[in-house]
PDB file of C-alpha atoms in Angstrom:
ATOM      1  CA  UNK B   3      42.667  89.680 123.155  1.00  0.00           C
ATOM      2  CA  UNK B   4      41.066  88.564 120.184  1.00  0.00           C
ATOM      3  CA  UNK B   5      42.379  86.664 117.345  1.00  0.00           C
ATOM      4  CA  UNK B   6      42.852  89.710 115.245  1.00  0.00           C
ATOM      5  CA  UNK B   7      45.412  91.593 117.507  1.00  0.00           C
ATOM      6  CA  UNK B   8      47.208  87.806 118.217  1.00  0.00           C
ATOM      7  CA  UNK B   9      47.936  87.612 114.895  1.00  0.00           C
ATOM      8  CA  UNK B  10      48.879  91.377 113.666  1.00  0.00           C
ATOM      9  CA  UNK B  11      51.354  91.063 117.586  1.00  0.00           C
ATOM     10  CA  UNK B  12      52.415  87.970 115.249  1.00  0.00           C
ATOM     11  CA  UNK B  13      53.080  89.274 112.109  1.00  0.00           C
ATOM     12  CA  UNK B  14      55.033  92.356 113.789  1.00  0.00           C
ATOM     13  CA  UNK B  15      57.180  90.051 115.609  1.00  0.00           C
ATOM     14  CA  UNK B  16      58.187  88.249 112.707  1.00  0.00           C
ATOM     15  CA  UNK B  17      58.194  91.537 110.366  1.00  0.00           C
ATOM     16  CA  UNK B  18      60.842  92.774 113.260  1.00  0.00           C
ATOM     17  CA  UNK B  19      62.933  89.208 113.373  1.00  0.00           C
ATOM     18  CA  UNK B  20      62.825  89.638 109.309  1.00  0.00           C
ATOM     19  CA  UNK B  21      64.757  92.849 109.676  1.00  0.00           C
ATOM     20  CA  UNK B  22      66.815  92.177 112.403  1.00  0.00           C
ATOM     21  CA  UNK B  23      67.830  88.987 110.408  1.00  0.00           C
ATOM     22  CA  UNK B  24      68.197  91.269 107.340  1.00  0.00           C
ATOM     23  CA  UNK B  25      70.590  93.525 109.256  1.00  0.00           C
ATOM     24  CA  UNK B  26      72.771  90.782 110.707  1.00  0.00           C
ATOM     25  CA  UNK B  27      73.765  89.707 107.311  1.00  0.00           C
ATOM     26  CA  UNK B  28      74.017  92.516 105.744  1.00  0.00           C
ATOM     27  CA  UNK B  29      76.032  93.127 109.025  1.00  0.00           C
ATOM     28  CA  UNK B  30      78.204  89.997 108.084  1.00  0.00           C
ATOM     29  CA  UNK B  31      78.713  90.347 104.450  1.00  0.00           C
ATOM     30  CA  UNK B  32      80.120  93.718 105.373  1.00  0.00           C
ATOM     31  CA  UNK B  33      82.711  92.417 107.876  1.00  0.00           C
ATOM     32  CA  UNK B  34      83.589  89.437 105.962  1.00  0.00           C
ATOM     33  CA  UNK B  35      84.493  91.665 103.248  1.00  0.00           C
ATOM     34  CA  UNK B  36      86.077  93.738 105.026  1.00  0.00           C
ATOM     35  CA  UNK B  37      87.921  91.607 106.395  1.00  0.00           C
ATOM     36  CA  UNK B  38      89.290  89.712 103.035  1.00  0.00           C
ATOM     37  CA  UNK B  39      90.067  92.799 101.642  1.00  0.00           C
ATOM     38  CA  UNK B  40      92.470  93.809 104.706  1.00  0.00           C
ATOM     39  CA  UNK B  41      93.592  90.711 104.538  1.00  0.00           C
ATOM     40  CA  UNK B  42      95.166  90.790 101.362  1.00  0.00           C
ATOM     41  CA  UNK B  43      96.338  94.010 101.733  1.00  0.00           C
ATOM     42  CA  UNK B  44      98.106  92.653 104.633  1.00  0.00           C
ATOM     43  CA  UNK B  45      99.726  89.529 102.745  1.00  0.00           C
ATOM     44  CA  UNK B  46     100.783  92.449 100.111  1.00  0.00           C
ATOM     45  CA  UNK B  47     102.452  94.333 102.337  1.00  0.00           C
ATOM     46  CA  UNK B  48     104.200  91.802 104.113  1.00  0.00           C
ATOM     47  CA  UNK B  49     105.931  90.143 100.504  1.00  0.00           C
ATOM     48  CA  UNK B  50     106.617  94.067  99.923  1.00  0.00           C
ATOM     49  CA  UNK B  51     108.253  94.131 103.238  1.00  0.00           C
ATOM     50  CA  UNK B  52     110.085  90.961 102.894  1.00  0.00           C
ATOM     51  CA  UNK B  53     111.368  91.938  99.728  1.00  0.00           C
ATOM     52  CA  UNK B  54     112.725  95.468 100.982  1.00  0.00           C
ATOM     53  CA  UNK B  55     114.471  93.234 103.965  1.00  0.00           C
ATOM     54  CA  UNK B  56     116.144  91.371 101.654  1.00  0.00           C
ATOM     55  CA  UNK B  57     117.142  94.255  98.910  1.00  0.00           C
ATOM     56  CA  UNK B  58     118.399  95.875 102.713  1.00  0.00           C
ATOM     57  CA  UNK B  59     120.493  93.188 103.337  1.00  0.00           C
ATOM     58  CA  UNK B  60     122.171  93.150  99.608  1.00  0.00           C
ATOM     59  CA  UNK B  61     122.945  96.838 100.097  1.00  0.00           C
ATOM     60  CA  UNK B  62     124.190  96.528 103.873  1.00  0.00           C
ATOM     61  CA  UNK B  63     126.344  94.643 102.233  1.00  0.00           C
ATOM     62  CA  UNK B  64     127.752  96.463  99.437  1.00  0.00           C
ATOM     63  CA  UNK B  65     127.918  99.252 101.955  1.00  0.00           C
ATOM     64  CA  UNK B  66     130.137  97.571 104.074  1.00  0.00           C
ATOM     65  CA  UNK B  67     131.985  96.030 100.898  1.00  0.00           C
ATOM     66  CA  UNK B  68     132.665  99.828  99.835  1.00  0.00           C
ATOM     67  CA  UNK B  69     134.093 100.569 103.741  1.00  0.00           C
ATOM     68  CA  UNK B  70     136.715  97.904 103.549  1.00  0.00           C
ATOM     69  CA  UNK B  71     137.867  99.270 100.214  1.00  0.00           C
ATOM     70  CA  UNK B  72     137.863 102.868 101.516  1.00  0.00           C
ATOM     71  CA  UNK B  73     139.861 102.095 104.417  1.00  0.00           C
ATOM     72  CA  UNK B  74     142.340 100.290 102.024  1.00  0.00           C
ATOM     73  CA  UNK B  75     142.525 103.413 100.233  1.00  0.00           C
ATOM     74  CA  UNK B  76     144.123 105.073 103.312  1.00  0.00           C
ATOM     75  CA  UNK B  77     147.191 102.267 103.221  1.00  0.00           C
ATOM     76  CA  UNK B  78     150.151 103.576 100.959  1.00  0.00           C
ATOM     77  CA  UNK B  79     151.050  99.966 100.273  1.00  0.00           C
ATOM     78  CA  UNK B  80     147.904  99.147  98.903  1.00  0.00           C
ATOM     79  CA  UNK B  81     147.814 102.361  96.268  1.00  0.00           C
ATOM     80  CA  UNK B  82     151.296 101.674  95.199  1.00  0.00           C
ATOM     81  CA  UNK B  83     150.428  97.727  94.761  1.00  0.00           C
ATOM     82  CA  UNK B  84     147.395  99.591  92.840  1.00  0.00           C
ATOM     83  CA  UNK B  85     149.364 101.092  90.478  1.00  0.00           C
ATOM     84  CA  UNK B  86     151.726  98.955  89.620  1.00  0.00           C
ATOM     85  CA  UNK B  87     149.090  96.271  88.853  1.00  0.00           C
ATOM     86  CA  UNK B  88     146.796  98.615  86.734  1.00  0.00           C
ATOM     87  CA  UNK B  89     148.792 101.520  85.298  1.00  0.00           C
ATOM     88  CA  UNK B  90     152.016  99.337  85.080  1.00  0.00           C
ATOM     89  CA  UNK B  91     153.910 101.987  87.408  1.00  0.00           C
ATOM     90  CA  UNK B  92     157.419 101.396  88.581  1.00  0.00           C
ATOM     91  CA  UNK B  93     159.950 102.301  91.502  1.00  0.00           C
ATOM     92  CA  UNK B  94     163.112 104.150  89.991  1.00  0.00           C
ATOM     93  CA  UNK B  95     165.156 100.980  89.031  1.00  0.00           C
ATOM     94  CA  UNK B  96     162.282  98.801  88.929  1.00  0.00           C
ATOM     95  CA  UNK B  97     161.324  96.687  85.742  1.00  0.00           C
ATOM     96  CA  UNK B  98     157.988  95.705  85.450  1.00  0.00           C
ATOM     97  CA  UNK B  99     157.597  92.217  83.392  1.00  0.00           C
ATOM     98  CA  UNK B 100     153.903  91.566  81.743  1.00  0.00           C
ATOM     99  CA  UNK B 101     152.656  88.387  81.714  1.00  0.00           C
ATOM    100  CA  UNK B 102     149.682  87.484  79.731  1.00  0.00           C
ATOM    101  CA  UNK B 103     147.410  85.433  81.356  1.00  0.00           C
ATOM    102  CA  UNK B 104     146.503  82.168  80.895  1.00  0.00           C
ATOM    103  CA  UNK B 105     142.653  81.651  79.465  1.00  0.00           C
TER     104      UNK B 105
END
């Protein structure tokens, strides 16, 4: 081989490790991007989810607030107590003193 074809073997070899290099970080750029963009779409949706837990929780218990009262509602006791507090309603015989309260 002469010098000629040593150095065009040369310059193809680099032109190819040029590209090849070119690709690779063009082939990192992409991933890294990729990547941080996922990943804050991830963080989002995990405060969105932790947020729904919790707004879950406050209505688990309202719901179950809600039951107890229901049930209550089922107790004749409880309705008659009911209205005597709040529509001042009385037993035949029965007198029913108010008493303001006390601020």
């Amino acid at each position: 081989m002469d010098r000629q074809q040593l150095d065009r073997i040369t310059r193809n070899r680099k032109r190819r490790m040029r590209l090849v290099t070119t690709v690779m970080v063009l082939f990192l750029f992409w991933a890294g991007y990729t990547w941080l963009t996922q990943n804050s779409a991830l963080n989002e949706k995990s405060a969105q989810l932790q947020m729904l837990k919790e707004e879950s929780a406050d209505i688990e218990q309202q719901q179950a607030l809600l039951k107890s009262k229901v049930e209550k509602l089922y107790d004749e006791e409880y309705i008659a107590e009911l209205a005597r507090k709040n529509y001042f309603l009385s037993k035949p015989g029965e007198v029913i003193f108010v008493v303001p309260e006390e601020e």
